PDB file of C-alpha atoms in Angstrom:
ATOM      1  CA  UNK I   1     115.793 100.008  75.951  1.00 85.00           C
ATOM      2  CA  UNK I   2     112.834  97.580  75.527  1.00 90.00           C
ATOM      3  CA  UNK I   3     112.631  95.623  72.204  1.00 92.00           C
ATOM      4  CA  UNK I   4     109.550  93.366  71.266  1.00 93.00           C
ATOM      5  CA  UNK I   5     110.317  90.454  69.036  1.00 93.00           C
ATOM      6  CA  UNK I   6     107.656  88.277  67.770  1.00 92.00           C
ATOM      7  CA  UNK I   7     107.976  84.894  65.690  1.00 91.00           C
ATOM      8  CA  UNK I   8     107.746  85.889  62.132  1.00 91.00           C
ATOM      9  CA  UNK I   9     108.782  89.583  62.534  1.00 89.00           C
ATOM     10  CA  UNK I  10     106.491  92.738  62.566  1.00 85.00           C
ATOM     11  CA  UNK I  11     104.387  91.342  59.774  1.00 85.00           C
ATOM     12  CA  UNK I  12     103.088  88.494  62.187  1.00 85.00           C
ATOM     13  CA  UNK I  13     101.434  91.173  64.254  1.00 83.00           C
ATOM     14  CA  UNK I  14      98.881  91.748  61.541  1.00 85.00           C
ATOM     15  CA  UNK I  15      98.955  88.583  59.532  1.00 86.00           C
ATOM     16  CA  UNK I  16      99.856  85.036  60.778  1.00 81.00           C
ATOM     17  CA  UNK I  17     103.245  83.690  59.608  1.00 84.00           C
ATOM     18  CA  UNK I  18     102.756  80.047  59.592  1.00 79.00           C
ATOM     19  CA  UNK I  19     105.434  77.739  61.248  1.00 83.00           C
ATOM     20  CA  UNK I  20     107.510  80.661  62.545  1.00 89.00           C
ATOM     21  CA  UNK I  21     106.745  79.904  66.189  1.00 91.00           C
ATOM     22  CA  UNK I  22     107.639  76.196  65.608  1.00 90.00           C
ATOM     23  CA  UNK I  23     111.289  77.158  64.633  1.00 91.00           C
ATOM     24  CA  UNK I  24     113.798  77.200  67.376  1.00 93.00           C
ATOM     25  CA  UNK I  25     116.734  78.390  65.258  1.00 93.00           C
ATOM     26  CA  UNK I  26     114.669  81.340  64.169  1.00 93.00           C
ATOM     27  CA  UNK I  27     114.514  82.420  67.849  1.00 94.00           C
ATOM     28  CA  UNK I  28     118.081  82.139  68.262  1.00 95.00           C
ATOM     29  CA  UNK I  29     118.861  84.009  64.833  1.00 95.00           C
ATOM     30  CA  UNK I  30     116.546  86.850  65.669  1.00 95.00           C
ATOM     31  CA  UNK I  31     118.547  87.554  68.899  1.00 95.00           C
ATOM     32  CA  UNK I  32     121.834  87.327  67.038  1.00 95.00           C
ATOM     33  CA  UNK I  33     120.495  89.986  64.717  1.00 94.00           C
ATOM     34  CA  UNK I  34     119.772  92.232  67.618  1.00 94.00           C
ATOM     35  CA  UNK I  35     123.352  91.803  68.855  1.00 94.00           C
ATOM     36  CA  UNK I  36     122.396  90.386  72.172  1.00 94.00           C
ATOM     37  CA  UNK I  37     125.017  90.494  74.829  1.00 93.00           C
ATOM     38  CA  UNK I  38     125.484  89.561  78.381  1.00 90.00           C
ATOM     39  CA  UNK I  39     124.366  93.044  79.453  1.00 92.00           C
ATOM     40  CA  UNK I  40     120.913  92.452  78.192  1.00 95.00           C
ATOM     41  CA  UNK I  41     117.920  90.445  79.778  1.00 96.00           C
ATOM     42  CA  UNK I  42     115.722  88.348  77.795  1.00 97.00           C
ATOM     43  CA  UNK I  43     112.117  87.745  78.571  1.00 97.00           C
ATOM     44  CA  UNK I  44     110.438  84.700  76.986  1.00 97.00           C
ATOM     45  CA  UNK I  45     106.599  85.032  76.547  1.00 96.00           C
ATOM     46  CA  UNK I  46     104.662  81.959  75.887  1.00 94.00           C
ATOM     47  CA  UNK I  47     101.253  81.002  77.366  1.00 91.00           C
ATOM     48  CA  UNK I  48     102.048  77.281  77.103  1.00 90.00           C
ATOM     49  CA  UNK I  49     105.712  77.679  78.114  1.00 93.00           C
ATOM     50  CA  UNK I  50     106.712  75.352  75.303  1.00 92.00           C
ATOM     51  CA  UNK I  51     106.695  77.371  72.057  1.00 94.00           C
ATOM     52  CA  UNK I  52     109.844  76.325  70.140  1.00 95.00           C
ATOM     53  CA  UNK I  53     110.727  79.822  68.893  1.00 95.00           C
ATOM     54  CA  UNK I  54     110.663  81.235  72.484  1.00 96.00           C
ATOM     55  CA  UNK I  55     112.746  78.196  73.734  1.00 97.00           C
ATOM     56  CA  UNK I  56     115.333  78.691  71.083  1.00 96.00           C
ATOM     57  CA  UNK I  57     115.797  82.201  71.923  1.00 96.00           C
ATOM     58  CA  UNK I  58     116.192  81.380  75.675  1.00 97.00           C
ATOM     59  CA  UNK I  59     118.699  78.554  74.942  1.00 96.00           C
ATOM     60  CA  UNK I  60     120.741  81.017  73.050  1.00 96.00           C
ATOM     61  CA  UNK I  61     120.573  83.597  75.750  1.00 97.00           C
ATOM     62  CA  UNK I  62     121.654  81.089  78.421  1.00 95.00           C
ATOM     63  CA  UNK I  63     124.526  80.117  76.118  1.00 94.00           C
ATOM     64  CA  UNK I  64     126.096  83.744  76.207  1.00 95.00           C
ATOM     65  CA  UNK I  65     125.366  84.325  79.721  1.00 95.00           C
ATOM     66  CA  UNK I  66     122.210  86.499  79.482  1.00 96.00           C
ATOM     67  CA  UNK I  67     119.933  86.693  82.457  1.00 96.00           C
ATOM     68  CA  UNK I  68     116.553  85.108  81.471  1.00 97.00           C
ATOM     69  CA  UNK I  69     113.059  85.550  82.611  1.00 97.00           C
ATOM     70  CA  UNK I  70     110.040  83.249  81.637  1.00 97.00           C
ATOM     71  CA  UNK I  71     106.437  84.239  81.430  1.00 97.00           C
ATOM     72  CA  UNK I  72     103.848  81.403  81.039  1.00 95.00           C
ATOM     73  CA  UNK I  73     100.514  80.488  82.439  1.00 93.00           C
ATOM     74  CA  UNK I  74     101.744  76.937  82.931  1.00 92.00           C
ATOM     75  CA  UNK I  75     103.832  76.805  86.031  1.00 90.00           C
ATOM     76  CA  UNK I  76     105.379  73.350  85.271  1.00 90.00           C
ATOM     77  CA  UNK I  77     106.343  74.035  81.515  1.00 93.00           C
ATOM     78  CA  UNK I  78     109.555  73.289  79.774  1.00 93.00           C
ATOM     79  CA  UNK I  79     110.486  76.964  79.953  1.00 96.00           C
ATOM     80  CA  UNK I  80     110.784  76.801  83.755  1.00 95.00           C
ATOM     81  CA  UNK I  81     113.901  74.695  83.343  1.00 92.00           C
ATOM     82  CA  UNK I  82     115.707  77.259  81.073  1.00 93.00           C
ATOM     83  CA  UNK I  83     115.035  80.635  82.810  1.00 97.00           C
ATOM     84  CA  UNK I  84     116.656  82.329  85.883  1.00 97.00           C
ATOM     85  CA  UNK I  85     113.152  83.698  86.992  1.00 97.00           C
ATOM     86  CA  UNK I  86     109.941  82.115  86.137  1.00 97.00           C
ATOM     87  CA  UNK I  87     106.674  84.071  86.363  1.00 97.00           C
ATOM     88  CA  UNK I  88     103.581  81.852  86.014  1.00 96.00           C
ATOM     89  CA  UNK I  89     100.069  83.494  86.686  1.00 94.00           C
ATOM     90  CA  UNK I  90      97.748  80.482  86.794  1.00 91.00           C
ATOM     91  CA  UNK I  91      94.417  81.676  85.129  1.00 91.00           C
ATOM     92  CA  UNK I  92      92.658  78.227  84.572  1.00 89.00           C
ATOM     93  CA  UNK I  93      91.015  77.093  81.391  1.00 87.00           C
ATOM     94  CA  UNK I  94      90.069  79.579  78.851  1.00 87.00           C
ATOM     95  CA  UNK I  95      86.381  80.329  78.381  1.00 86.00           C
ATOM     96  CA  UNK I  96      86.784  79.487  74.640  1.00 89.00           C
ATOM     97  CA  UNK I  97      89.197  76.398  74.554  1.00 86.00           C
ATOM     98  CA  UNK I  98      92.622  77.258  72.993  1.00 79.00           C
ATOM     99  CA  UNK I  99      91.981  81.165  72.739  1.00 82.00           C
ATOM    100  CA  UNK I 100      94.870  82.076  74.898  1.00 78.00           C
ATOM    101  CA  UNK I 101      94.538  85.714  73.847  1.00 80.00           C
ATOM    102  CA  UNK I 102      91.818  85.830  76.444  1.00 87.00           C
ATOM    103  CA  UNK I 103      92.845  85.030  80.006  1.00 91.00           C
ATOM    104  CA  UNK I 104      96.469  84.053  79.302  1.00 91.00           C
ATOM    105  CA  UNK I 105      97.217  86.981  77.052  1.00 91.00           C
ATOM    106  CA  UNK I 106      95.766  89.408  79.425  1.00 93.00           C
ATOM    107  CA  UNK I 107      97.548  88.096  82.400  1.00 95.00           C
ATOM    108  CA  UNK I 108     100.894  88.236  80.635  1.00 95.00           C
ATOM    109  CA  UNK I 109     100.324  91.593  79.577  1.00 95.00           C
ATOM    110  CA  UNK I 110      99.745  92.645  83.116  1.00 96.00           C
ATOM    111  CA  UNK I 111     103.098  90.876  84.130  1.00 97.00           C
ATOM    112  CA  UNK I 112     104.900  92.778  81.456  1.00 96.00           C
ATOM    113  CA  UNK I 113     103.401  96.246  82.695  1.00 95.00           C
ATOM    114  CA  UNK I 114     104.571  95.523  86.160  1.00 95.00           C
ATOM    115  CA  UNK I 115     108.144  94.594  84.823  1.00 95.00           C
ATOM    116  CA  UNK I 116     108.216  97.804  82.714  1.00 93.00           C
ATOM    117  CA  UNK I 117     106.957  99.941  85.557  1.00 93.00           C
ATOM    118  CA  UNK I 118     109.453  98.592  88.032  1.00 93.00           C
ATOM    119  CA  UNK I 119     112.271  99.318  85.466  1.00 92.00           C
ATOM    120  CA  UNK I 120     111.034 102.746  84.984  1.00 92.00           C
ATOM    121  CA  UNK I 121     110.866 103.491  88.867  1.00 92.00           C
ATOM    122  CA  UNK I 122     114.434 101.849  89.343  1.00 92.00           C
ATOM    123  CA  UNK I 123     116.045 104.033  86.556  1.00 92.00           C
ATOM    124  CA  UNK I 124     114.646 107.341  88.054  1.00 92.00           C
ATOM    125  CA  UNK I 125     111.769 108.107  85.753  1.00 94.00           C
ATOM    126  CA  UNK I 126     109.374 108.183  88.741  1.00 94.00           C
ATOM    127  CA  UNK I 127     109.114 110.492  91.806  1.00 94.00           C
ATOM    128  CA  UNK I 128     106.674 109.429  94.263  1.00 91.00           C
ATOM    129  CA  UNK I 129     103.880 108.039  92.114  1.00 92.00           C
ATOM    130  CA  UNK I 130     104.422 110.611  89.436  1.00 95.00           C
ATOM    131  CA  UNK I 131     105.918 110.215  85.845  1.00 93.00           C
ATOM    132  CA  UNK I 132     108.540 112.907  85.977  1.00 95.00           C
ATOM    133  CA  UNK I 133     110.209 112.197  82.706  1.00 93.00           C
ATOM    134  CA  UNK I 134     107.359 113.287  80.617  1.00 92.00           C
ATOM    135  CA  UNK I 135     108.204 115.132  77.283  1.00 92.00           C
ATOM    136  CA  UNK I 136     105.718 118.034  76.683  1.00 93.00           C
ATOM    137  CA  UNK I 137     105.515 117.758  73.083  1.00 94.00           C
ATOM    138  CA  UNK I 138     101.737 118.690  72.718  1.00 96.00           C
ATOM    139  CA  UNK I 139      99.221 120.568  74.457  1.00 95.00           C
ATOM    140  CA  UNK I 140      97.954 117.468  76.477  1.00 96.00           C
ATOM    141  CA  UNK I 141     101.426 116.683  77.670  1.00 96.00           C
ATOM    142  CA  UNK I 142     101.983 120.540  78.522  1.00 96.00           C
ATOM    143  CA  UNK I 143      99.048 120.407  80.840  1.00 97.00           C
ATOM    144  CA  UNK I 144     100.226 117.030  82.423  1.00 97.00           C
ATOM    145  CA  UNK I 145     103.719 118.477  83.095  1.00 97.00           C
ATOM    146  CA  UNK I 146     102.170 121.365  84.945  1.00 97.00           C
ATOM    147  CA  UNK I 147      99.851 119.030  86.937  1.00 97.00           C
ATOM    148  CA  UNK I 148     102.881 116.754  87.762  1.00 97.00           C
ATOM    149  CA  UNK I 149     104.982 119.582  89.024  1.00 97.00           C
ATOM    150  CA  UNK I 150     101.840 120.987  90.966  1.00 98.00           C
ATOM    151  CA  UNK I 151     101.231 117.627  92.754  1.00 97.00           C
ATOM    152  CA  UNK I 152     105.081 117.314  93.521  1.00 97.00           C
ATOM    153  CA  UNK I 153     105.481 120.685  94.877  1.00 97.00           C
ATOM    154  CA  UNK I 154     102.398 122.381  95.779  1.00 97.00           C
ATOM    155  CA  UNK I 155     103.712 125.494  94.136  1.00 97.00           C
ATOM    156  CA  UNK I 156     101.291 128.126  92.586  1.00 97.00           C
ATOM    157  CA  UNK I 157     100.545 128.155  88.970  1.00 97.00           C
ATOM    158  CA  UNK I 158     102.486 131.316  87.989  1.00 97.00           C
ATOM    159  CA  UNK I 159     105.774 129.763  89.769  1.00 97.00           C
ATOM    160  CA  UNK I 160     105.364 126.472  88.031  1.00 97.00           C
ATOM    161  CA  UNK I 161     104.736 128.127  84.463  1.00 96.00           C
ATOM    162  CA  UNK I 162     107.708 130.433  84.875  1.00 97.00           C
ATOM    163  CA  UNK I 163     110.246 127.717  86.054  1.00 97.00           C
ATOM    164  CA  UNK I 164     109.071 125.319  83.373  1.00 97.00           C
ATOM    165  CA  UNK I 165     109.631 127.785  80.793  1.00 96.00           C
ATOM    166  CA  UNK I 166     113.133 128.504  82.232  1.00 96.00           C
ATOM    167  CA  UNK I 167     114.032 124.690  82.115  1.00 97.00           C
ATOM    168  CA  UNK I 168     112.350 124.189  78.636  1.00 96.00           C
ATOM    169  CA  UNK I 169     109.773 122.094  80.294  1.00 97.00           C
ATOM    170  CA  UNK I 170     112.132 119.731  82.004  1.00 97.00           C
ATOM    171  CA  UNK I 171     109.684 118.462  84.689  1.00 97.00           C
ATOM    172  CA  UNK I 172     112.428 116.925  86.894  1.00 97.00           C
ATOM    173  CA  UNK I 173     114.576 119.910  86.897  1.00 97.00           C
ATOM    174  CA  UNK I 174     111.549 122.215  87.548  1.00 97.00           C
ATOM    175  CA  UNK I 175     110.517 120.144  90.631  1.00 97.00           C
ATOM    176  CA  UNK I 176     114.028 120.094  91.981  1.00 97.00           C
ATOM    177  CA  UNK I 177     114.379 123.820  91.750  1.00 97.00           C
ATOM    178  CA  UNK I 178     111.105 124.597  93.480  1.00 97.00           C
ATOM    179  CA  UNK I 179     111.744 122.105  96.252  1.00 97.00           C
ATOM    180  CA  UNK I 180     115.368 123.342  96.800  1.00 96.00           C
ATOM    181  CA  UNK I 181     115.127 126.936  95.897  1.00 95.00           C
ATOM    182  CA  UNK I 182     118.328 126.295  94.088  1.00 95.00           C
ATOM    183  CA  UNK I 183     119.506 128.358  90.892  1.00 96.00           C
ATOM    184  CA  UNK I 184     119.084 126.276  87.562  1.00 96.00           C
ATOM    185  CA  UNK I 185     122.814 125.599  86.943  1.00 96.00           C
ATOM    186  CA  UNK I 186     123.259 124.339  90.424  1.00 96.00           C
ATOM    187  CA  UNK I 187     120.006 122.181  90.397  1.00 96.00           C
ATOM    188  CA  UNK I 188     121.160 120.823  87.076  1.00 96.00           C
ATOM    189  CA  UNK I 189     124.486 119.780  88.499  1.00 96.00           C
ATOM    190  CA  UNK I 190     122.872 118.160  91.421  1.00 96.00           C
ATOM    191  CA  UNK I 191     120.434 116.230  89.191  1.00 96.00           C
ATOM    192  CA  UNK I 192     123.077 114.976  87.012  1.00 95.00           C
ATOM    193  CA  UNK I 193     125.246 113.929  90.037  1.00 95.00           C
ATOM    194  CA  UNK I 194     122.036 112.058  91.346  1.00 95.00           C
ATOM    195  CA  UNK I 195     121.984 110.301  87.951  1.00 93.00           C
ATOM    196  CA  UNK I 196     118.422 111.785  87.304  1.00 94.00           C
ATOM    197  CA  UNK I 197     116.897 110.744  90.550  1.00 95.00           C
ATOM    198  CA  UNK I 198     114.975 113.504  92.131  1.00 96.00           C
ATOM    199  CA  UNK I 199     114.805 111.800  95.559  1.00 94.00           C
ATOM    200  CA  UNK I 200     118.627 111.076  95.551  1.00 94.00           C
ATOM    201  CA  UNK I 201     119.274 114.752  94.591  1.00 95.00           C
ATOM    202  CA  UNK I 202     117.005 116.007  97.399  1.00 95.00           C
ATOM    203  CA  UNK I 203     118.920 113.861  99.914  1.00 93.00           C
ATOM    204  CA  UNK I 204     122.299 115.157  98.583  1.00 92.00           C
ATOM    205  CA  UNK I 205     121.043 118.797  98.899  1.00 92.00           C
ATOM    206  CA  UNK I 206     119.856 118.291 102.541  1.00 89.00           C
ATOM    207  CA  UNK I 207     123.259 116.901 103.559  1.00 84.00           C
ATOM    208  CA  UNK I 208     125.164 119.924 102.312  1.00 71.00           C
TER     209      UNK I 208
END
């Protein structure tokens, strides 16, 4: 769902790939390799807002009708002319000149956190302020699943554990069963009809 692409590829995360970020064509070709389509969204990230690799990627995205977002700490940058939505947190000069990993990098990471969190909310992975799509794959996450169900329903621990076991630790389904008192098959159908949104499923159940 979310793919991070860096100039120079994954190797560049650990070791600098000199010149990669200055190559506009590379930005385009990397998106072509990912089979970019008009159903996607491209978020260009560059502290200066003028990195050629990022601009090349955004130019290509615009050519094929993709929605584009720019994230830069320079509000009047070249990127602004290319994107549909520009997000520009102004952080001021870096404490160490040129070290954009400090304020600019941190600010951009916060913006990305907000975008990804917003997306997770919009696709039904959150109920109230709880992460209800948790996968209970280890002991820590099993405890977390129980706590989330407890906060969402106020049910007693015995009930929570019983229904979590019945649903194979499907937190969403467990919450819905407890809040509606429906049997598992009926609750499952209701959740599927609501496309995984607990709130939507609860409203549907109330209008029956």
